[in-house]
Short mmCIF file of C-alpha atoms in Angstrom, two decimals:
data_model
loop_
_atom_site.label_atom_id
_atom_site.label_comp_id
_atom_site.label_asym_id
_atom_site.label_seq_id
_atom_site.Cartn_x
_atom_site.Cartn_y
_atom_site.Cartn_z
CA UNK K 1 118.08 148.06 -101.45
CA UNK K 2 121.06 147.93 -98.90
CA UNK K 3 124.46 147.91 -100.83
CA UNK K 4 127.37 145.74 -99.13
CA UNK K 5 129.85 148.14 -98.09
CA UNK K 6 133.20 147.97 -100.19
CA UNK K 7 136.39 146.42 -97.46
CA UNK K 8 137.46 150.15 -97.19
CA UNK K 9 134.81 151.70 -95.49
CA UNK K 10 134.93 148.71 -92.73
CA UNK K 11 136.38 149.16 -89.73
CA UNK K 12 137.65 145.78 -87.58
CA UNK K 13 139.63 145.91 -84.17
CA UNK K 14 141.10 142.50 -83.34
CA UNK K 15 141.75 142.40 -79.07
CA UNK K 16 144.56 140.32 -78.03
CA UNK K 17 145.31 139.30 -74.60
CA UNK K 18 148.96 139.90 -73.76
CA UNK K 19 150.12 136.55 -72.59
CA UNK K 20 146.68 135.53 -71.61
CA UNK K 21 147.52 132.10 -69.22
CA UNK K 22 150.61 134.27 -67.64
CA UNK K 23 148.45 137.53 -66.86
CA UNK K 24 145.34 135.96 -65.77
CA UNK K 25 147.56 134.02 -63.61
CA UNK K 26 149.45 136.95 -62.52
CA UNK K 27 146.20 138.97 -62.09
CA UNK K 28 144.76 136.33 -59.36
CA UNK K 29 148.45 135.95 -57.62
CA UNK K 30 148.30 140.12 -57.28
CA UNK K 31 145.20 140.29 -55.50
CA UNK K 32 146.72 137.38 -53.10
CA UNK K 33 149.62 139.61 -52.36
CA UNK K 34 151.59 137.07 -54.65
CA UNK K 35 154.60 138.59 -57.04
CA UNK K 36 153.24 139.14 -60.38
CA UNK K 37 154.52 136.60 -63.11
CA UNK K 38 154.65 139.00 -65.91
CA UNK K 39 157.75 140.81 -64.33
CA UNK K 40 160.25 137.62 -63.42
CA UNK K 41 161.18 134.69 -65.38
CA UNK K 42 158.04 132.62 -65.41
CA UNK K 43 155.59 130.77 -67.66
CA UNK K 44 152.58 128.73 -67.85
CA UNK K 45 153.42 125.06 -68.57
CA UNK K 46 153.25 121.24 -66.99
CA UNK K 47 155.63 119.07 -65.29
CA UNK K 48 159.53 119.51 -66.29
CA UNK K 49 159.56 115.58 -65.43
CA UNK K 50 157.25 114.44 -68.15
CA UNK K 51 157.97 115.14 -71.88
CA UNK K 52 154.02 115.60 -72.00
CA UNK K 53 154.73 119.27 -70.25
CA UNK K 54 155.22 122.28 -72.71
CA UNK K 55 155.59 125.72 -72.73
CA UNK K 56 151.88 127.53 -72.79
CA UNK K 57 152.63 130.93 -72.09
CA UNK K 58 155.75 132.87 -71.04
CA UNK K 59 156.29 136.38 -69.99
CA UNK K 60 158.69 138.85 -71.49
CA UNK K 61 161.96 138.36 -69.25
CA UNK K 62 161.54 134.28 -70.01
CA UNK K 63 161.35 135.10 -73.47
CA UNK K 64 164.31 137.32 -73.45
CA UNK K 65 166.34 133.91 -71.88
CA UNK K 66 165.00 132.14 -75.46
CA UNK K 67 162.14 130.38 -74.08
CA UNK K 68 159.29 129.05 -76.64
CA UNK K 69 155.70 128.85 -76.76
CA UNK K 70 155.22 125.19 -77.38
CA UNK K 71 158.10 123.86 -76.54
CA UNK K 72 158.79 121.27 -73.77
CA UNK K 73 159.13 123.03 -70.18
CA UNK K 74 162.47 120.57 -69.36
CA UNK K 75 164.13 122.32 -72.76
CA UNK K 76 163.35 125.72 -71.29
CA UNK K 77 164.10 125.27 -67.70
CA UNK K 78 167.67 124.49 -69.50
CA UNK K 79 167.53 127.91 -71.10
CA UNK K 80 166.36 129.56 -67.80
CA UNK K 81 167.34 127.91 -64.82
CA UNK K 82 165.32 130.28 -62.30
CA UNK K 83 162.69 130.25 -64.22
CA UNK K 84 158.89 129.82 -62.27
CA UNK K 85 156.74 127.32 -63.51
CA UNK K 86 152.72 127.41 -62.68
CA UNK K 87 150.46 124.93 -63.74
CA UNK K 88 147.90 125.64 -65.84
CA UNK K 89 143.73 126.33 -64.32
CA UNK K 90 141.31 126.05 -67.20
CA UNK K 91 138.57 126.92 -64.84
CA UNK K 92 140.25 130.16 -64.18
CA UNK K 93 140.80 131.07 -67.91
CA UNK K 94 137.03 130.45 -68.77
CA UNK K 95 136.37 132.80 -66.54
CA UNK K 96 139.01 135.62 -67.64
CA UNK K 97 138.25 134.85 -71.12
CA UNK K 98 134.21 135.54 -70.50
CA UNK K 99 135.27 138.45 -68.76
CA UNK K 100 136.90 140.68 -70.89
CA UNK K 101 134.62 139.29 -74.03
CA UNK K 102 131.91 140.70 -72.08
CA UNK K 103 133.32 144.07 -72.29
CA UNK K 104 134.47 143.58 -76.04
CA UNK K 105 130.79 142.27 -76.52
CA UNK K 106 129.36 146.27 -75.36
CA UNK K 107 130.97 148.01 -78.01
CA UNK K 108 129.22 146.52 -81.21
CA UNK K 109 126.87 143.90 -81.88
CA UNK K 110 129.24 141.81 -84.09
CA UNK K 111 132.10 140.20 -82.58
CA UNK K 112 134.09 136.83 -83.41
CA UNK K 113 135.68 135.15 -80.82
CA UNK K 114 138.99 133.92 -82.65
CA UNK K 115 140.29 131.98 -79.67
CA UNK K 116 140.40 131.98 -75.92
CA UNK K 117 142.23 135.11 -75.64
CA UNK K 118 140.98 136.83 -79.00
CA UNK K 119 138.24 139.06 -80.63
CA UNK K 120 137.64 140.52 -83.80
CA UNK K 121 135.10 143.55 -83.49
CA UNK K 122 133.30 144.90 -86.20
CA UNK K 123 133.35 148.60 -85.53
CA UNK K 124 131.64 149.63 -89.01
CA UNK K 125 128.48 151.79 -88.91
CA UNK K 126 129.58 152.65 -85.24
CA UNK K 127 131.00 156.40 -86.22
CA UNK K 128 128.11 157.96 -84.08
CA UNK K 129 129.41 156.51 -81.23
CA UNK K 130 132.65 155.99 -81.45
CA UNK K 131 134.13 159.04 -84.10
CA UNK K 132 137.62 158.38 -83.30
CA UNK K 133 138.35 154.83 -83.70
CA UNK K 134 142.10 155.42 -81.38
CA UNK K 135 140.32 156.96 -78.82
CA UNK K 136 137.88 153.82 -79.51
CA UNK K 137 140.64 151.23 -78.67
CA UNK K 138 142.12 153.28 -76.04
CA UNK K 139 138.67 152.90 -74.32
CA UNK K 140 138.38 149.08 -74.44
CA UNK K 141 142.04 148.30 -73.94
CA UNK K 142 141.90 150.88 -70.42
CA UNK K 143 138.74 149.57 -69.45
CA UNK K 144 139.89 145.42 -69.32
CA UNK K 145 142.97 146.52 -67.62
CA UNK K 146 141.02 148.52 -64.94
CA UNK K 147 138.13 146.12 -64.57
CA UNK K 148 140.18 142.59 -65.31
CA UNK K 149 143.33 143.69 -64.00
CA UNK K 150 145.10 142.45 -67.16
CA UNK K 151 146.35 143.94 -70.39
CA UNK K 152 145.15 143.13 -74.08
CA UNK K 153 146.50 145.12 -77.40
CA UNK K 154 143.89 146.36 -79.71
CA UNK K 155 144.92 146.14 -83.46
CA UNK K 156 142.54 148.60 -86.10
CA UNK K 157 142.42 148.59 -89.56
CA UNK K 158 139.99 147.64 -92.40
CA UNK K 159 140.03 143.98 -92.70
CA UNK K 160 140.50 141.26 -90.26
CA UNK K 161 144.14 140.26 -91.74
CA UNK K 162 145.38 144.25 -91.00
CA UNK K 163 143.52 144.15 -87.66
CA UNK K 164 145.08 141.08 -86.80
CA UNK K 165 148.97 141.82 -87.54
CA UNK K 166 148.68 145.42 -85.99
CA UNK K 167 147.89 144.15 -82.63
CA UNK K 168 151.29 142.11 -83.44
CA UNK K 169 153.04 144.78 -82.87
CA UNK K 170 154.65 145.92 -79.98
CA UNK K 171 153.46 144.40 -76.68
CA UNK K 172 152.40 144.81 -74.51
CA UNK K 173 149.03 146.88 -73.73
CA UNK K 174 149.11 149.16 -76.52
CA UNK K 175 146.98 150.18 -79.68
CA UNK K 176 148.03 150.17 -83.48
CA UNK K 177 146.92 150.78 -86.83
CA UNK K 178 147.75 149.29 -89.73
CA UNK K 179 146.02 150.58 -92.69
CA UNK K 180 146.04 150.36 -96.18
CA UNK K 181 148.43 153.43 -97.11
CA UNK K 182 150.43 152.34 -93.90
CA UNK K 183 151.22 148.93 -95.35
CA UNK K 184 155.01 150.16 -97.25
CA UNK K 185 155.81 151.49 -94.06
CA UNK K 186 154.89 149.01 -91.32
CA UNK K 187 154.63 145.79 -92.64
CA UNK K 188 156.43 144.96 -95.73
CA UNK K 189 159.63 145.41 -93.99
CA UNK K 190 158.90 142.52 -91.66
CA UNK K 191 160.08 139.76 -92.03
CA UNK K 192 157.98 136.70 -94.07
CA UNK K 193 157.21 134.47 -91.52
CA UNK K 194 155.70 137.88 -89.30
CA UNK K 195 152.86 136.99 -92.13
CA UNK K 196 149.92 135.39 -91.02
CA UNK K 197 149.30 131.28 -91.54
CA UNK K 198 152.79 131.99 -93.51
CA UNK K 199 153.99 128.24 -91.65
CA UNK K 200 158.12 127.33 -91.31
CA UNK K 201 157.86 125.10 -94.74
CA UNK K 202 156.68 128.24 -96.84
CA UNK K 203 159.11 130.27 -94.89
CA UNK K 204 161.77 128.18 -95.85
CA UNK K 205 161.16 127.66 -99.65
CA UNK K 206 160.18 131.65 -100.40
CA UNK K 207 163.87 132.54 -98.53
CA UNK K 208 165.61 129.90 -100.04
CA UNK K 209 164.30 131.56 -103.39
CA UNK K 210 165.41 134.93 -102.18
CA UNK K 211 161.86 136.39 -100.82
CA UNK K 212 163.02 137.08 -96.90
CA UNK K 213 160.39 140.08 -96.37
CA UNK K 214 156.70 140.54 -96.39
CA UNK K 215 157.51 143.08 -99.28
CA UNK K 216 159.90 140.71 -101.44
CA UNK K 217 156.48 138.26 -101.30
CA UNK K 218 154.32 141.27 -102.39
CA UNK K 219 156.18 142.01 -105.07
CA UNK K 220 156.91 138.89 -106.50
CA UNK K 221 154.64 137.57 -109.66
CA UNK K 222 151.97 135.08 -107.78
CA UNK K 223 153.19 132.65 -110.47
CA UNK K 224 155.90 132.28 -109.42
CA UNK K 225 154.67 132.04 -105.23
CA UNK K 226 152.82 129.85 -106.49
CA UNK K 227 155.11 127.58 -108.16
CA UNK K 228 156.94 127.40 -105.38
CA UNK K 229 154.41 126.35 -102.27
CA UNK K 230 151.21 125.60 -104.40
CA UNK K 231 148.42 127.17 -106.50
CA UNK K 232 145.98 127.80 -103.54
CA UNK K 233 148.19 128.55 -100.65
CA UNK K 234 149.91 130.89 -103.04
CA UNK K 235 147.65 132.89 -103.59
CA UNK K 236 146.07 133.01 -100.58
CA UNK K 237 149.64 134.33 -99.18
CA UNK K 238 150.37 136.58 -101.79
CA UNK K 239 146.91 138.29 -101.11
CA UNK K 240 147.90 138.96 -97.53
CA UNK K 241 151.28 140.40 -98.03
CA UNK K 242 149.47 142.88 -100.27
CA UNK K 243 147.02 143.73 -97.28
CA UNK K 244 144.05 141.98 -99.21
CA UNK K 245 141.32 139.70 -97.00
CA UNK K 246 137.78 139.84 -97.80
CA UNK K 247 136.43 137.75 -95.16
CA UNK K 248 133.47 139.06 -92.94
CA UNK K 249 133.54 138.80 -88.87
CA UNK K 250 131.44 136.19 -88.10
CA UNK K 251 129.44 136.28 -84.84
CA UNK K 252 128.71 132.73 -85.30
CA UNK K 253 131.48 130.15 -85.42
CA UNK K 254 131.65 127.92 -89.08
CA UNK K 255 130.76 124.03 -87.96
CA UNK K 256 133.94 121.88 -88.10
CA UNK K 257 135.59 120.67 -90.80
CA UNK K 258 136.76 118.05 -88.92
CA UNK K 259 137.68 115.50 -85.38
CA UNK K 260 140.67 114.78 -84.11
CA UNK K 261 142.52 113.02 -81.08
CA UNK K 262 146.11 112.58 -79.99
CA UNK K 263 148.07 111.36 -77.38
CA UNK K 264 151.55 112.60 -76.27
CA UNK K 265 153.25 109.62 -73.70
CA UNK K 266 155.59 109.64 -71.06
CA UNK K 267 157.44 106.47 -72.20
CA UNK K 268 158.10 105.27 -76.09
CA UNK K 269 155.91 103.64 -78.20
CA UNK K 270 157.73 100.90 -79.76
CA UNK K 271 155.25 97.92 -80.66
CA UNK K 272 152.34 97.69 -83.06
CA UNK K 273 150.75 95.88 -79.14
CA UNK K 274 150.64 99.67 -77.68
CA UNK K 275 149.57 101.32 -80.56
CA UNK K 276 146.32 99.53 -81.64
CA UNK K 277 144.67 99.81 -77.77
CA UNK K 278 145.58 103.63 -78.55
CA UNK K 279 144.14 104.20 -82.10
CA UNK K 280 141.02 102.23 -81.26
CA UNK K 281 140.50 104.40 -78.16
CA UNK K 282 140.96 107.73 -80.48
CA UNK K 283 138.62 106.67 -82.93
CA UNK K 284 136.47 106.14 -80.40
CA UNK K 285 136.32 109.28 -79.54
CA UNK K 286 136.43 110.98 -82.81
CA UNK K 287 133.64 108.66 -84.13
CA UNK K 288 131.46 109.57 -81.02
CA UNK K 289 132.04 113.71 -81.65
CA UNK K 290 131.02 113.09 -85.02
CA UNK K 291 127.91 110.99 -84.01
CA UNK K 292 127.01 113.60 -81.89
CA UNK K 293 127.05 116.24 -84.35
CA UNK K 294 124.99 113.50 -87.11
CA UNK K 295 128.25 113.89 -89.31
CA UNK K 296 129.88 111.32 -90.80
CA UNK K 297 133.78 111.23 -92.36
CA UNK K 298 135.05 110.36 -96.21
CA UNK K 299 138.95 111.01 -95.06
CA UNK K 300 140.61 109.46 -91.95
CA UNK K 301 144.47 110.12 -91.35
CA UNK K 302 146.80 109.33 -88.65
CA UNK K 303 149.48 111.34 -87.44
CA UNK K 304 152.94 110.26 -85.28
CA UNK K 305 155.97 111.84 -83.94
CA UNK K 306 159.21 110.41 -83.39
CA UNK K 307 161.93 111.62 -80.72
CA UNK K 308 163.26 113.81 -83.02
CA UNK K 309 160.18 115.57 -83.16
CA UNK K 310 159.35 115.19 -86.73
CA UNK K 311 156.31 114.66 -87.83
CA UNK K 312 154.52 112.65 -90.03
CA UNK K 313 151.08 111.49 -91.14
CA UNK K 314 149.40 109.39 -93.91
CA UNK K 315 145.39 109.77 -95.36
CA UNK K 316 143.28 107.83 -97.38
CA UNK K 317 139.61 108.58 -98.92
CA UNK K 318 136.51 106.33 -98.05
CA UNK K 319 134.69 104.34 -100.40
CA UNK K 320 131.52 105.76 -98.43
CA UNK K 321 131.03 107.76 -95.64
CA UNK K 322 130.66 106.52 -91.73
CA UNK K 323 130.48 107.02 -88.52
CA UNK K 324 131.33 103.72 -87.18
CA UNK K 325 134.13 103.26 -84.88
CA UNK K 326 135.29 99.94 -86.00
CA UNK K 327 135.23 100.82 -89.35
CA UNK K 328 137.35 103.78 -88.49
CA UNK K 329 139.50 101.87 -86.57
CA UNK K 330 140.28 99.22 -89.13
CA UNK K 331 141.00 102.63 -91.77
CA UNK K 332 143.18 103.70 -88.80
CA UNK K 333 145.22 100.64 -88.32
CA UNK K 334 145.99 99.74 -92.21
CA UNK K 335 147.40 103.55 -92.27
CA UNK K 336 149.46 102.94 -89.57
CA UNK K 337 151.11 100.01 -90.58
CA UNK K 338 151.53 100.83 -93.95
CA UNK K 339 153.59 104.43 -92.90
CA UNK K 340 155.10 103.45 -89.52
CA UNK K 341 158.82 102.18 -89.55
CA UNK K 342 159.75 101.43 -86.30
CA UNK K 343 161.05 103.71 -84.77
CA UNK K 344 159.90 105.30 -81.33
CA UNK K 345 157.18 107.29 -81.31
CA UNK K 346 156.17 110.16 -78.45
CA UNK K 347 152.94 111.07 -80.42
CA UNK K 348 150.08 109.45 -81.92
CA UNK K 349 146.85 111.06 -83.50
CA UNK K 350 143.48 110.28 -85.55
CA UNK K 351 141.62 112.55 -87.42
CA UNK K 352 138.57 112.25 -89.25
CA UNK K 353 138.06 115.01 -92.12
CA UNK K 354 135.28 115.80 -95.00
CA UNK K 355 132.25 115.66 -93.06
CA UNK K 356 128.83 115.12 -94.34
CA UNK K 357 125.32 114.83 -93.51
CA UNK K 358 124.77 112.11 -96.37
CA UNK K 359 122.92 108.97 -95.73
CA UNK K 360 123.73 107.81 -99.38
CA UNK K 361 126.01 103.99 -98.51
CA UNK K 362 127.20 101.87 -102.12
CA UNK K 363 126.62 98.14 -100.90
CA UNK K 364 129.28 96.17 -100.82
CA UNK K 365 129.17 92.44 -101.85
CA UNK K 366 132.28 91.74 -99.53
CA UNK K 367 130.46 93.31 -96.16
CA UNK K 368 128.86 91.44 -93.81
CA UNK K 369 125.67 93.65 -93.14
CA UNK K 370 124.89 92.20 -89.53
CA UNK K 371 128.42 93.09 -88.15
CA UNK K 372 128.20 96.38 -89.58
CA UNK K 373 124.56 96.15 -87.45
CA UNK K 374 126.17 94.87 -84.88
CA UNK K 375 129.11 97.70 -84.80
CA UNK K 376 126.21 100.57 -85.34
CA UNK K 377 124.26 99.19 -82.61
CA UNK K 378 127.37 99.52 -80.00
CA UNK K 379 127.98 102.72 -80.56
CA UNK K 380 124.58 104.06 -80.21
CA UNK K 381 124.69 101.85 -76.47
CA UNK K 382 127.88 103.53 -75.68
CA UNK K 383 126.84 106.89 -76.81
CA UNK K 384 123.63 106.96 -74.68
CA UNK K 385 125.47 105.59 -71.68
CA UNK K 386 128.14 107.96 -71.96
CA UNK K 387 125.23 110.96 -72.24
CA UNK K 388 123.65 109.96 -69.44
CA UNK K 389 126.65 108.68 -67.18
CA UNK K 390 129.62 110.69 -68.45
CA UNK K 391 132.40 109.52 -70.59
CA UNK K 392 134.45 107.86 -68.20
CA UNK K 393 132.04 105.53 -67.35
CA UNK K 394 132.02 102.70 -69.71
CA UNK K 395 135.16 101.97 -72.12
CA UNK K 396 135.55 99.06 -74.89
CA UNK K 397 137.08 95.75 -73.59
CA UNK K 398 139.10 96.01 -76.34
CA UNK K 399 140.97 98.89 -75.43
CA UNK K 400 141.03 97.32 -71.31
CA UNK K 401 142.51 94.30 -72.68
CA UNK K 402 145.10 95.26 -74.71
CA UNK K 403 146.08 98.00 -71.79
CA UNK K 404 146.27 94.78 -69.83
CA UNK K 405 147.70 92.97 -72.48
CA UNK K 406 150.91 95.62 -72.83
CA UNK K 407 150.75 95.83 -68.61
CA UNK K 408 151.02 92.13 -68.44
CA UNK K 409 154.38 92.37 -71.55
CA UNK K 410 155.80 95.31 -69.57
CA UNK K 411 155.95 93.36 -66.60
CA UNK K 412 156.84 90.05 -67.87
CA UNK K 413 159.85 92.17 -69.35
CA UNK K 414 160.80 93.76 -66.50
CA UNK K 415 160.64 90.62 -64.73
CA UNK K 416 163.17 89.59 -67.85
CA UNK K 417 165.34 92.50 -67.60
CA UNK K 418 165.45 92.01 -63.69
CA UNK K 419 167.06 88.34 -64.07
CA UNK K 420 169.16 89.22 -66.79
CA UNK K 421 170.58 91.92 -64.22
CA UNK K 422 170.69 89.64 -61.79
CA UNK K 423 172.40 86.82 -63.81
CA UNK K 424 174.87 89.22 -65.07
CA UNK K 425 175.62 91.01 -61.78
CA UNK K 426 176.78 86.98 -60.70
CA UNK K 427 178.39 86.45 -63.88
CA UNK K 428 180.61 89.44 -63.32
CA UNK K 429 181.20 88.34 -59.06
CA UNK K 430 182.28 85.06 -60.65
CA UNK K 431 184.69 86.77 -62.80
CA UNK K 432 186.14 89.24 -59.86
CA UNK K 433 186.35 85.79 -57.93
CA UNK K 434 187.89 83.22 -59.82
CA UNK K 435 191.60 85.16 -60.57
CA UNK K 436 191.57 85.83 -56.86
CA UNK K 437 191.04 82.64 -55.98
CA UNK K 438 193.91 81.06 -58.60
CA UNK K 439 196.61 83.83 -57.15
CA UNK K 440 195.65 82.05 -54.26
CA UNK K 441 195.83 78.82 -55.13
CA UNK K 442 199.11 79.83 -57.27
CA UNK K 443 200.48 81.52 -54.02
CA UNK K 444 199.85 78.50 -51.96
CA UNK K 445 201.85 76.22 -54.44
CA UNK K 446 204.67 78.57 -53.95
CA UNK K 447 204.59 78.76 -50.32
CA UNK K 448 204.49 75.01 -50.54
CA UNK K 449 207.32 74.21 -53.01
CA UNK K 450 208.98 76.86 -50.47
CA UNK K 451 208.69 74.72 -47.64
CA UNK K 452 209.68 71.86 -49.47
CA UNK K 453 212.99 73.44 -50.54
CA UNK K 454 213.30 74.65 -46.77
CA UNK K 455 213.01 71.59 -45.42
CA UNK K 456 215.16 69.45 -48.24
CA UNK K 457 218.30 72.33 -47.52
CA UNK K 458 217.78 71.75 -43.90
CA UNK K 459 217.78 68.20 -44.06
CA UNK K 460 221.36 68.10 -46.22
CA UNK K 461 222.42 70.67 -44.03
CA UNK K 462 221.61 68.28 -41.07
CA UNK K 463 222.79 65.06 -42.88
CA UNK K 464 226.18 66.46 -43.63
CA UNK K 465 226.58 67.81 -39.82
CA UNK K 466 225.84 64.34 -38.91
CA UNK K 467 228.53 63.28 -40.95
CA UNK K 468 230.96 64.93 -39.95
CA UNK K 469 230.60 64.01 -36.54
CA UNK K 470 230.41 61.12 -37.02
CA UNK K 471 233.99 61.01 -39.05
CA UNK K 472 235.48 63.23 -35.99
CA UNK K 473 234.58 60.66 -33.91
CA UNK K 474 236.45 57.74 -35.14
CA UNK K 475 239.06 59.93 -35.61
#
């Protein structure tokens, strides 16, 4: 009878890439002769003329001028003028990213692919092989640089967490351990946002309340964490600041707990017209992932951001579960309405949560069954057409027409805004006209009433010549 081995006789490394969009980029440029990124101002982001462009990856000097993962590229390009901006080439990180799992993938027959850019390896039972774990590391993190031509950090320890915020550490292409008895030294002094899914709101409340290091928050009664951000995410963070994580590497990814869609735009949302084209088309696609997967939802949420960047989103449960985009959309649109103020939004996003593979519907005596037919019936057409054709191939008229519906009110207004320009532009020339136009009028009286003086003076002037003339004469 096998035993399950205790958490301290595992052994996990977790592989990071160092700035994985920057350095693969960097690696092709090199072997083009091109400057490599990692060493100048540079990052990984979209166009600084659209708000939709952000910040994906930056290299050390551009981080040194304050630039941000995530935020947008036209805010950093203030921070660092010279700064080089490359577009991002997903084709060319599916390849990197295959790459160097590949060569993660030889060293053990258990590996989790965390993300794009990260592993977690589970080195336990490999002693034969491998006796010194360092020299272990050392091995994997030489061998992607030599191979790849780009440079990952290996974290070791004996859970996942530990693995994790050792290859945190300092960056970049380097090894580090974090175990158990190293935990007072190296990571209770951090700081307690430097702890994993620790997010800015827990940050806030636990240093507000005095708790500023991973320590403070390890030493704390959980009570009392808990009080203060909530029961479960309490004491799932006061576990990790104590170094505790149970959970096993898992070569095969969990299914999704849910779908999502959202849309970042160039220009403001402002009327209910452009958002309900744009929630239909999200649920759209949400409803069709799920369909694809046989799931269907019990929660549906929206999310939106205004142009201060704040976020903010509203749920509500299902009295049954679907998979129906209308009746998604309908959910969708009632949320919105009932949370949305007003004000200009940059963001908008749909999510569908609580999956399930239940069949299991409570009639309704307020449904109409044959619509809901109808509705069922219309997505199966669209999801075999898009299967078979590709996605972009057949959209709802819906959506078309009320894209053409806010096309047709955008132009109408700007056909508006152009005429009230244009009236105002005269309005103003009338203005600038009419005083000129009474100085003149005004200056003409006076040259007039001149004259008349003029010629009045000259005629009494003549008149009393003539006079006296005339009384010379007879004299």
């Amino acid at each position: 009878m096998n035993k399950t081995k205790k958490p301290a006789d595992r052994l996990i490394f977790h592989v990071d890439v160092n700035s994985a969009f920057l350095s693969w980029e960097s690696a092709r440029r090199m072997k083009e002769g091109l400057p490599d990124l990692r060493d100048i101002p540079a990052c990984i982001g979209g166009d600084p003329a659209k708000r939709t462009g952000i910040v994906v990856a930056k290299s050390i000097p551009a981080k040194k001028c304050g630039v941000q993962t995530g935020e947008p590229v036209a805010m950093a390009l203030r921070k660092c003028p010279n700064m080089v901006i490359v577009p991002s080439d997903f084709d060319l990180y599916v390849k990197c990213s295959r790459a160097f799992k590949k060569i993660c993938a030889s060293y053990t027959p258990v590996m989790e692919s965390f993300s794009i850019d990260e592993v977690f390896l589970d080195m336990t039972g490999t002693s034969l092989l491998y006796p010194d774990p360092i020299a272990a590391a050392h091995e994997i993190k030489d061998r992607i640089s030599d191979e790849l031509g780009f440079t990952v950090n290996v974290g070791i320890s004996t859970n996942k967490l530990l693995a994790k915020m050792a290859s945190d550490f300092e960056k970049p292409n380097k090894v580090h351990t974090l175990f158990p008895e190293e935990i007072p030294a190296k990571m209770w002094p951090l700081p307690v946002r430097e702890l994993l899914f620790l997010g800015k709101a827990s940050e806030k409340k636990l240093t507000e309340a005095g708790i500023r290091t991973i320590g403070d928050l390890a030493h704390a009664w959980e009570t009392d964490i808990q009080t203060l951000i909530g029961n479960k995410n309490g004491h799932q963070l006061y576990q990790y600041a104590r170094g505790i994580d149970d959970s096993p590497v898992k070569a095969q990814p969990d299914e999704a707990k849910g779908f999502s869609a959202e849309t970042t735009f160039n220009e403001d949302i402002v009327s209910i017209e452009q958002v309900d084209p744009i929630l239909l088309a999200q649920c759209d696609i949400v409803a069709a992932r799920m369909r694809r997967k046989k799931k269907k939802c019990t929660s549906v949420s929206i999310t939106f951001r205004t142009l201060d960047f704040r976020n903010r989103s509203h749920q509500t449960k299902l009295p049954n579960a679907t998979d129906i985009t209308d009746e998604i959309y309908r959910c969708a649109k009632q949320l919105f309405r009932e949370s949305w103020k007003g004000e200009p939004l940059r963001l908008i996003g749909v999510s569908v949560t609580g999956l399930t593979e239940d069949d299991f519907e409570q009639l309704s005596l307020f449904e109409d069954p044959e619509k809901k037919e109808k509705s069922r019936k219309l997505d199966a057409a669209l999801d075999a057409i898009r299967q078979k054709y590709g996605n972009d191939k057949v959209t709802r008229a819906s959506i078309l027409n009320g894209a053409q519906g806010i096309a047709r009110k955008a132009k109408a207004q700007m056909k508006n805004d152009a005429e009230k320009l244009k009236n105002n532009l005269q309005r103003r020339q009338r203005r600038k006209t009419l005083p000129s136009l009474k100085i003149k009028q005004n200056n003409d009286n006076i040259r007039k009433n001149e004259n008349t003086t003029i010629d009045i003076f000259l005629k009494i002037r003549y008149n009393n010549r003539k006079e006296a003339h005339w009384k010379g004469g007879n004299e």
